Amino acid sequence: MAKILVIDDERSVRNTLKDMLEYDGYEVDLAHNEHEGISKTS
């Protein structure tokens, strides 16, 4: 299963993208800024 990291400062955008991508079969992780995103990739 492919994994996708969604980084956006708006919670509603993150959650909408997460729902759409999970529906398509992706494993999704969320971050609210670039610093959080970078820490999730390490």
PDB file of N, CA and C in Angstrom:
ATOM      1  N   MET A   1       0.841  -1.176   0.000  1.00  0.00           N
ATOM      2  CA  MET A   1       0.000   0.000   0.000  1.00  0.00           C
ATOM      3  C   MET A   1       0.889   1.243   0.000  1.00  0.00           C
ATOM      4  N   ALA A   2       0.583   2.191  -0.853  1.00  0.00           N
ATOM      5  CA  ALA A   2       1.348   3.437  -0.940  1.00  0.00           C
ATOM      6  C   ALA A   2       0.979   4.355   0.224  1.00  0.00           C
ATOM      7  N   LYS A   3       1.976   5.099   0.679  1.00  0.00           N
ATOM      8  CA  LYS A   3       1.766   6.056   1.769  1.00  0.00           C
ATOM      9  C   LYS A   3       1.917   7.467   1.234  1.00  0.00           C
ATOM     10  N   ILE A   4       1.062   8.364   1.737  1.00  0.00           N
ATOM     11  CA  ILE A   4       1.097   9.764   1.320  1.00  0.00           C
ATOM     12  C   ILE A   4       1.086  10.642   2.562  1.00  0.00           C
ATOM     13  N   LEU A   5       1.929  11.670   2.552  1.00  0.00           N
ATOM     14  CA  LEU A   5       1.945  12.661   3.616  1.00  0.00           C
ATOM     15  C   LEU A   5       1.306  13.930   3.076  1.00  0.00           C
ATOM     16  N   VAL A   6       0.233  14.367   3.717  1.00  0.00           N
ATOM     17  CA  VAL A   6      -0.463  15.595   3.327  1.00  0.00           C
ATOM     18  C   VAL A   6      -0.067  16.684   4.307  1.00  0.00           C
ATOM     19  N   ILE A   7       0.470  17.786   3.775  1.00  0.00           N
ATOM     20  CA  ILE A   7       0.865  18.931   4.608  1.00  0.00           C
ATOM     21  C   ILE A   7       0.050  20.138   4.163  1.00  0.00           C
ATOM     22  N   ASP A   8      -0.742  20.677   5.085  1.00  0.00           N
ATOM     23  CA  ASP A   8      -1.522  21.883   4.807  1.00  0.00           C
ATOM     24  C   ASP A   8      -1.870  22.537   6.132  1.00  0.00           C
ATOM     25  N   ASP A   9      -1.934  23.856   6.129  1.00  0.00           N
ATOM     26  CA  ASP A   9      -2.212  24.560   7.376  1.00  0.00           C
ATOM     27  C   ASP A   9      -3.694  24.619   7.731  1.00  0.00           C
ATOM     28  N   GLU A  10      -4.558  24.200   6.834  1.00  0.00           N
ATOM     29  CA  GLU A  10      -5.998  24.198   7.125  1.00  0.00           C
ATOM     30  C   GLU A  10      -6.475  22.784   7.422  1.00  0.00           C
ATOM     31  N   ARG A  11      -7.002  22.602   8.617  1.00  0.00           N
ATOM     32  CA  ARG A  11      -7.447  21.281   9.056  1.00  0.00           C
ATOM     33  C   ARG A  11      -8.490  20.691   8.121  1.00  0.00           C
ATOM     34  N   SER A  12      -9.428  21.498   7.654  1.00  0.00           N
ATOM     35  CA  SER A  12     -10.483  20.968   6.788  1.00  0.00           C
ATOM     36  C   SER A  12      -9.920  20.448   5.470  1.00  0.00           C
ATOM     37  N   VAL A  13      -8.913  21.110   4.936  1.00  0.00           N
ATOM     38  CA  VAL A  13      -8.278  20.660   3.696  1.00  0.00           C
ATOM     39  C   VAL A  13      -7.559  19.340   3.946  1.00  0.00           C
ATOM     40  N   ARG A  14      -6.794  19.261   5.043  1.00  0.00           N
ATOM     41  CA  ARG A  14      -6.085  18.020   5.382  1.00  0.00           C
ATOM     42  C   ARG A  14      -7.057  16.860   5.519  1.00  0.00           C
ATOM     43  N   ASN A  15      -8.135  17.072   6.250  1.00  0.00           N
ATOM     44  CA  ASN A  15      -9.081  15.991   6.496  1.00  0.00           C
ATOM     45  C   ASN A  15      -9.820  15.572   5.230  1.00  0.00           C
ATOM     46  N   THR A  16     -10.158  16.529   4.382  1.00  0.00           N
ATOM     47  CA  THR A  16     -10.832  16.201   3.125  1.00  0.00           C
ATOM     48  C   THR A  16      -9.918  15.384   2.223  1.00  0.00           C
ATOM     49  N   LEU A  17      -8.663  15.811   2.098  1.00  0.00           N
ATOM     50  CA  LEU A  17      -7.705  15.058   1.287  1.00  0.00           C
ATOM     51  C   LEU A  17      -7.471  13.668   1.861  1.00  0.00           C
ATOM     52  N   LYS A  18      -7.382  13.573   3.176  1.00  0.00           N
ATOM     53  CA  LYS A  18      -7.193  12.278   3.826  1.00  0.00           C
ATOM     54  C   LYS A  18      -8.350  11.342   3.490  1.00  0.00           C
ATOM     55  N   ASP A  19      -9.570  11.822   3.622  1.00  0.00           N
ATOM     56  CA  ASP A  19     -10.740  10.993   3.318  1.00  0.00           C
ATOM     57  C   ASP A  19     -10.734  10.525   1.871  1.00  0.00           C
ATOM     58  N   MET A  20     -10.434  11.434   0.954  1.00  0.00           N
ATOM     59  CA  MET A  20     -10.431  11.091  -0.469  1.00  0.00           C
ATOM     60  C   MET A  20      -9.347  10.063  -0.793  1.00  0.00           C
ATOM     61  N   LEU A  21      -8.154  10.272  -0.249  1.00  0.00           N
ATOM     62  CA  LEU A  21      -7.042   9.374  -0.544  1.00  0.00           C
ATOM     63  C   LEU A  21      -7.229   8.008   0.101  1.00  0.00           C
ATOM     64  N   GLU A  22      -7.746   7.978   1.323  1.00  0.00           N
ATOM     65  CA  GLU A  22      -8.002   6.688   1.960  1.00  0.00           C
ATOM     66  C   GLU A  22      -9.084   5.919   1.206  1.00  0.00           C
ATOM     67  N   TYR A  23     -10.062   6.600   0.696  1.00  0.00           N
ATOM     68  CA  TYR A  23     -11.100   5.957  -0.107  1.00  0.00           C
ATOM     69  C   TYR A  23     -10.484   5.271  -1.329  1.00  0.00           C
ATOM     70  N   ASP A  24      -9.423   5.889  -1.870  1.00  0.00           N
ATOM     71  CA  ASP A  24      -8.732   5.326  -3.035  1.00  0.00           C
ATOM     72  C   ASP A  24      -7.682   4.286  -2.645  1.00  0.00           C
ATOM     73  N   GLY A  25      -7.565   3.984  -1.357  1.00  0.00           N
ATOM     74  CA  GLY A  25      -6.696   2.905  -0.918  1.00  0.00           C
ATOM     75  C   GLY A  25      -5.324   3.292  -0.421  1.00  0.00           C
ATOM     76  N   TYR A  26      -5.070   4.576  -0.228  1.00  0.00           N
ATOM     77  CA  TYR A  26      -3.766   5.019   0.255  1.00  0.00           C
ATOM     78  C   TYR A  26      -3.747   5.084   1.779  1.00  0.00           C
ATOM     79  N   GLU A  27      -2.558   4.900   2.340  1.00  0.00           N
ATOM     80  CA  GLU A  27      -2.346   5.139   3.763  1.00  0.00           C
ATOM     81  C   GLU A  27      -1.904   6.600   3.885  1.00  0.00           C
ATOM     82  N   VAL A  28      -2.591   7.380   4.700  1.00  0.00           N
ATOM     83  CA  VAL A  28      -2.371   8.825   4.737  1.00  0.00           C
ATOM     84  C   VAL A  28      -1.930   9.262   6.125  1.00  0.00           C
ATOM     85  N   ASP A  29      -0.908  10.108   6.160  1.00  0.00           N
ATOM     86  CA  ASP A  29      -0.484  10.765   7.388  1.00  0.00           C
ATOM     87  C   ASP A  29      -0.637  12.268   7.166  1.00  0.00           C
ATOM     88  N   LEU A  30      -0.926  12.996   8.248  1.00  0.00           N
ATOM     89  CA  LEU A  30      -1.192  14.427   8.139  1.00  0.00           C
ATOM     90  C   LEU A  30      -0.184  15.241   8.941  1.00  0.00           C
ATOM     91  N   ALA A  31       0.106  16.441   8.431  1.00  0.00           N
ATOM     92  CA  ALA A  31       0.943  17.402   9.149  1.00  0.00           C
ATOM     93  C   ALA A  31       0.393  18.798   8.876  1.00  0.00           C
ATOM     94  N   HIS A  32       0.512  19.677   9.872  1.00  0.00           N
ATOM     95  CA  HIS A  32      -0.045  21.017   9.698  1.00  0.00           C
ATOM     96  C   HIS A  32       0.980  22.057   9.237  1.00  0.00           C
ATOM     97  N   ASN A  33       2.261  21.682   9.206  1.00  0.00           N
ATOM     98  CA  ASN A  33       3.277  22.588   8.656  1.00  0.00           C
ATOM     99  C   ASN A  33       4.492  21.777   8.214  1.00  0.00           C
ATOM    100  N   GLU A  34       5.435  22.475   7.580  1.00  0.00           N
ATOM    101  CA  GLU A  34       6.590  21.771   7.023  1.00  0.00           C
ATOM    102  C   GLU A  34       7.465  21.149   8.101  1.00  0.00           C
ATOM    103  N   HIS A  35       7.539  21.759   9.262  1.00  0.00           N
ATOM    104  CA  HIS A  35       8.369  21.223  10.333  1.00  0.00           C
ATOM    105  C   HIS A  35       7.814  19.887  10.833  1.00  0.00           C
ATOM    106  N   GLU A  36       6.510  19.834  11.027  1.00  0.00           N
ATOM    107  CA  GLU A  36       5.886  18.592  11.435  1.00  0.00           C
ATOM    108  C   GLU A  36       6.024  17.540  10.335  1.00  0.00           C
ATOM    109  N   GLY A  37       5.871  17.951   9.096  1.00  0.00           N
ATOM    110  CA  GLY A  37       6.006  17.031   7.971  1.00  0.00           C
ATOM    111  C   GLY A  37       7.381  16.423   7.874  1.00  0.00           C
ATOM    112  N   ILE A  38       8.409  17.244   8.049  1.00  0.00           N
ATOM    113  CA  ILE A  38       9.789  16.753   7.982  1.00  0.00           C
ATOM    114  C   ILE A  38      10.044  15.759   9.113  1.00  0.00           C
ATOM    115  N   SER A  39       9.530  16.054  10.300  1.00  0.00           N
ATOM    116  CA  SER A  39       9.747  15.135  11.416  1.00  0.00           C
ATOM    117  C   SER A  39       9.057  13.795  11.188  1.00  0.00           C
ATOM    118  N   LYS A  40       8.002  13.762  10.422  1.00  0.00           N
ATOM    119  CA  LYS A  40       7.287  12.506  10.144  1.00  0.00           C
ATOM    120  C   LYS A  40       7.971  11.689   9.062  1.00  0.00           C
ATOM    121  N   THR A  41       8.891  12.275   8.317  1.00  0.00           N
ATOM    122  CA  THR A  41       9.574  11.544   7.256  1.00  0.00           C
ATOM    123  C   THR A  41      10.904  10.971   7.719  1.00  0.00           C
ATOM    124  N   SER A  42      11.331  11.345   8.891  1.00  0.00           N
ATOM    125  CA  SER A  42      12.642  10.876   9.391  1.00  0.00           C
ATOM    126  C   SER A  42      12.517   9.539  10.083  1.00  0.00           C
TER     127      SER A  42
END
